[in-house]
Amino acid sequence: MSERFIEEETLNKCKERFATHKANLIQNTDRYLIFDWRRADGSINYYVNYILDKKRGSLIISGDLGDCVATWYNAVSPQQIKNYLKDIYYFISKFQCSTDKYIYYPDNAYEGIKYHLKDYMEVELEELLKACKKHLWYSVETEDELWEAVKSNIDENWGSDIEPHYSTDMTNFLEELDCEYYEWLYDCGGRIDMRVYLWAVGYEMAYTQLEQQGGKTNE
C-alpha cells in the first residue's frame, strides 16, 4: 500500500486536476454544509459535490469522480473533516459505501506474495519448491523458476483491476505454506484509487477557498 498520508507527488497531481476549479457554497447552516467544486468554465470534468451533515458526522460525495458516503457517527466541524481527510487510510476506514476505493494490479500482487513468503515468513526454498511442484509447475527446480511460476499463474488468472482473483492452484499452493493465507492474500496488489485522493484533496482545496471568501457563495 501507499504511504498513510498523501504523498507529495500524488498531492501535486490532484492539485493539477483542480487547477481551475472554483468552490461554490450552496448551503451553510448549523446542520449542513453543501458546496460544489467545479471548473471555472462550467465543465463537469472532475466536478465534485460535497454534503456534510455536521450533527451526524456524515460526508456525502458525488459527481464526476464517483460517489462516497463516509460517517463518523458524532458531530464534526468542516475544519475537522478537512484535517481528517489528510490521513487517507483513516478516511477510507469511515467509508460506508463508495465507488471503487482500491485498484488492483497483478505485478503488485506478485510482489506482495513474494515478500510475504520469502521475507516475512522466511519459508525455506526447499519447502517453496515442493509446494510449487505440487500445485503450480511440476518441473520447477530453481528459485528463479519458482517465482516465474508464481508470477505466470497470477498473470494468467488476473481478470480485473476491481478486485484480485487467484486460481485454485495458487490458493492451494499458498494454503500449503500458510494455512491463514486468506488473511493477507486479498490485500496484495491493492493500491488506493486516485479518485479517493481527489475527493480528499478536493475537499481541502474547496473548503480553503470558501474560508478565504469568508464563506460567501463564489460568483
PDB file of N, CA and C in Angstrom, residues 4-40:
ATOM      1  N   ARG A   4       0.629   6.314   4.399  1.00  0.00           N
ATOM      2  CA  ARG A   4      -0.632   6.599   5.076  1.00  0.00           C
ATOM      3  C   ARG A   4      -1.138   8.003   4.746  1.00  0.00           C
ATOM      4  N   PHE A   5      -0.225   8.947   4.680  1.00  0.00           N
ATOM      5  CA  PHE A   5      -0.613  10.301   4.344  1.00  0.00           C
ATOM      6  C   PHE A   5      -0.299  10.562   2.871  1.00  0.00           C
ATOM      7  N   ILE A   6      -0.980  11.529   2.298  1.00  0.00           N
ATOM      8  CA  ILE A   6      -0.886  11.749   0.860  1.00  0.00           C
ATOM      9  C   ILE A   6       0.516  12.205   0.479  1.00  0.00           C
ATOM     10  N   GLU A   7       1.142  11.468  -0.426  1.00  0.00           N
ATOM     11  CA  GLU A   7       2.492  11.787  -0.851  1.00  0.00           C
ATOM     12  C   GLU A   7       2.504  13.044  -1.705  1.00  0.00           C
ATOM     13  N   GLU A   8       3.653  13.705  -1.728  1.00  0.00           N
ATOM     14  CA  GLU A   8       3.779  14.979  -2.432  1.00  0.00           C
ATOM     15  C   GLU A   8       3.447  14.848  -3.914  1.00  0.00           C
ATOM     16  N   GLU A   9       3.931  13.767  -4.548  1.00  0.00           N
ATOM     17  CA  GLU A   9       3.671  13.567  -5.971  1.00  0.00           C
ATOM     18  C   GLU A   9       2.181  13.421  -6.251  1.00  0.00           C
ATOM     19  N   THR A  10       1.497  12.623  -5.424  1.00  0.00           N
ATOM     20  CA  THR A  10       0.052  12.429  -5.591  1.00  0.00           C
ATOM     21  C   THR A  10      -0.698  13.727  -5.320  1.00  0.00           C
ATOM     22  N   LEU A  11      -0.286  14.438  -4.285  1.00  0.00           N
ATOM     23  CA  LEU A  11      -0.905  15.719  -3.953  1.00  0.00           C
ATOM     24  C   LEU A  11      -0.798  16.692  -5.115  1.00  0.00           C
ATOM     25  N   ASN A  12       0.365  16.762  -5.732  1.00  0.00           N
ATOM     26  CA  ASN A  12       0.563  17.679  -6.860  1.00  0.00           C
ATOM     27  C   ASN A  12      -0.289  17.292  -8.063  1.00  0.00           C
ATOM     28  N   LYS A  13      -0.429  15.981  -8.300  1.00  0.00           N
ATOM     29  CA  LYS A  13      -1.271  15.525  -9.409  1.00  0.00           C
ATOM     30  C   LYS A  13      -2.724  15.942  -9.193  1.00  0.00           C
ATOM     31  N   CYS A  14      -3.190  15.801  -7.942  1.00  0.00           N
ATOM     32  CA  CYS A  14      -4.565  16.198  -7.629  1.00  0.00           C
ATOM     33  C   CYS A  14      -4.750  17.708  -7.825  1.00  0.00           C
ATOM     34  N   LYS A  15      -3.798  18.474  -7.364  1.00  0.00           N
ATOM     35  CA  LYS A  15      -3.891  19.931  -7.497  1.00  0.00           C
ATOM     36  C   LYS A  15      -3.885  20.353  -8.961  1.00  0.00           C
ATOM     37  N   GLU A  16      -3.154  19.628  -9.802  1.00  0.00           N
ATOM     38  CA  GLU A  16      -3.150  19.921 -11.239  1.00  0.00           C
ATOM     39  C   GLU A  16      -4.540  19.719 -11.827  1.00  0.00           C
ATOM     40  N   ARG A  17      -5.212  18.613 -11.407  1.00  0.00           N
ATOM     41  CA  ARG A  17      -6.566  18.350 -11.914  1.00  0.00           C
ATOM     42  C   ARG A  17      -7.545  19.454 -11.513  1.00  0.00           C
ATOM     43  N   PHE A  18      -7.285  20.072 -10.372  1.00  0.00           N
ATOM     44  CA  PHE A  18      -8.212  21.076  -9.841  1.00  0.00           C
ATOM     45  C   PHE A  18      -7.695  22.510 -10.014  1.00  0.00           C
ATOM     46  N   ALA A  19      -6.748  22.692 -10.915  1.00  0.00           N
ATOM     47  CA  ALA A  19      -6.066  23.989 -11.036  1.00  0.00           C
ATOM     48  C   ALA A  19      -7.021  25.141 -11.329  1.00  0.00           C
ATOM     49  N   THR A  20      -8.092  24.888 -12.102  1.00  0.00           N
ATOM     50  CA  THR A  20      -9.019  25.974 -12.455  1.00  0.00           C
ATOM     51  C   THR A  20     -10.368  25.835 -11.746  1.00  0.00           C
ATOM     52  N   HIS A  21     -10.439  24.966 -10.758  1.00  0.00           N
ATOM     53  CA  HIS A  21     -11.708  24.755 -10.045  1.00  0.00           C
ATOM     54  C   HIS A  21     -12.047  25.932  -9.114  1.00  0.00           C
ATOM     55  N   LYS A  22     -13.338  26.148  -8.990  1.00  0.00           N
ATOM     56  CA  LYS A  22     -13.853  27.174  -8.080  1.00  0.00           C
ATOM     57  C   LYS A  22     -14.892  26.540  -7.153  1.00  0.00           C
ATOM     58  N   ALA A  23     -14.838  26.923  -5.884  1.00  0.00           N
ATOM     59  CA  ALA A  23     -15.806  26.415  -4.907  1.00  0.00           C
ATOM     60  C   ALA A  23     -17.049  27.294  -4.915  1.00  0.00           C
ATOM     61  N   ASN A  24     -18.202  26.659  -4.887  1.00  0.00           N
ATOM     62  CA  ASN A  24     -19.475  27.380  -4.867  1.00  0.00           C
ATOM     63  C   ASN A  24     -20.290  26.920  -3.665  1.00  0.00           C
ATOM     64  N   LEU A  25     -20.472  27.797  -2.700  1.00  0.00           N
ATOM     65  CA  LEU A  25     -21.228  27.468  -1.493  1.00  0.00           C
ATOM     66  C   LEU A  25     -22.717  27.432  -1.799  1.00  0.00           C
ATOM     67  N   ILE A  26     -23.354  26.319  -1.515  1.00  0.00           N
ATOM     68  CA  ILE A  26     -24.789  26.163  -1.753  1.00  0.00           C
ATOM     69  C   ILE A  26     -25.581  26.380  -0.473  1.00  0.00           C
ATOM     70  N   GLN A  27     -25.095  25.824   0.632  1.00  0.00           N
ATOM     71  CA  GLN A  27     -25.809  25.974   1.908  1.00  0.00           C
ATOM     72  C   GLN A  27     -24.825  25.808   3.060  1.00  0.00           C
ATOM     73  N   ASN A  28     -24.978  26.645   4.072  1.00  0.00           N
ATOM     74  CA  ASN A  28     -24.168  26.513   5.278  1.00  0.00           C
ATOM     75  C   ASN A  28     -25.025  26.888   6.477  1.00  0.00           C
ATOM     76  N   THR A  29     -25.527  25.862   7.174  1.00  0.00           N
ATOM     77  CA  THR A  29     -26.378  26.068   8.341  1.00  0.00           C
ATOM     78  C   THR A  29     -25.732  25.382   9.540  1.00  0.00           C
ATOM     79  N   ASP A  30     -26.417  25.430  10.672  1.00  0.00           N
ATOM     80  CA  ASP A  30     -25.909  24.722  11.843  1.00  0.00           C
ATOM     81  C   ASP A  30     -25.805  23.224  11.577  1.00  0.00           C
ATOM     82  N   ARG A  31     -26.650  22.709  10.693  1.00  0.00           N
ATOM     83  CA  ARG A  31     -26.695  21.275  10.426  1.00  0.00           C
ATOM     84  C   ARG A  31     -25.895  20.874   9.188  1.00  0.00           C
ATOM     85  N   TYR A  32     -26.000  21.649   8.098  1.00  0.00           N
ATOM     86  CA  TYR A  32     -25.428  21.203   6.829  1.00  0.00           C
ATOM     87  C   TYR A  32     -24.466  22.226   6.213  1.00  0.00           C
ATOM     88  N   LEU A  33     -23.432  21.673   5.590  1.00  0.00           N
ATOM     89  CA  LEU A  33     -22.557  22.448   4.703  1.00  0.00           C
ATOM     90  C   LEU A  33     -22.589  21.739   3.353  1.00  0.00           C
ATOM     91  N   ILE A  34     -22.976  22.479   2.315  1.00  0.00           N
ATOM     92  CA  ILE A  34     -23.060  21.907   0.970  1.00  0.00           C
ATOM     93  C   ILE A  34     -22.328  22.834   0.014  1.00  0.00           C
ATOM     94  N   PHE A  35     -21.415  22.262  -0.778  1.00  0.00           N
ATOM     95  CA  PHE A  35     -20.741  23.093  -1.777  1.00  0.00           C
ATOM     96  C   PHE A  35     -20.349  22.265  -2.989  1.00  0.00           C
ATOM     97  N   ASP A  36     -20.275  22.957  -4.126  1.00  0.00           N
ATOM     98  CA  ASP A  36     -19.823  22.367  -5.382  1.00  0.00           C
ATOM     99  C   ASP A  36     -18.362  22.719  -5.603  1.00  0.00           C
ATOM    100  N   TRP A  37     -17.669  21.845  -6.307  1.00  0.00           N
ATOM    101  CA  TRP A  37     -16.269  22.048  -6.665  1.00  0.00           C
ATOM    102  C   TRP A  37     -16.188  21.750  -8.151  1.00  0.00           C
ATOM    103  N   ARG A  38     -16.103  22.831  -8.951  1.00  0.00           N
ATOM    104  CA  ARG A  38     -16.264  22.695 -10.403  1.00  0.00           C
ATOM    105  C   ARG A  38     -15.280  23.610 -11.127  1.00  0.00           C
ATOM    106  N   ARG A  39     -14.916  23.199 -12.334  1.00  0.00           N
ATOM    107  CA  ARG A  39     -14.052  24.040 -13.158  1.00  0.00           C
ATOM    108  C   ARG A  39     -14.709  25.377 -13.447  1.00  0.00           C
ATOM    109  N   ALA A  40     -13.905  26.408 -13.572  1.00  0.00           N
ATOM    110  CA  ALA A  40     -14.420  27.760 -13.774  1.00  0.00           C
ATOM    111  C   ALA A  40     -15.207  27.888 -15.072  1.00  0.00           C
TER     112      ALA A  40
END
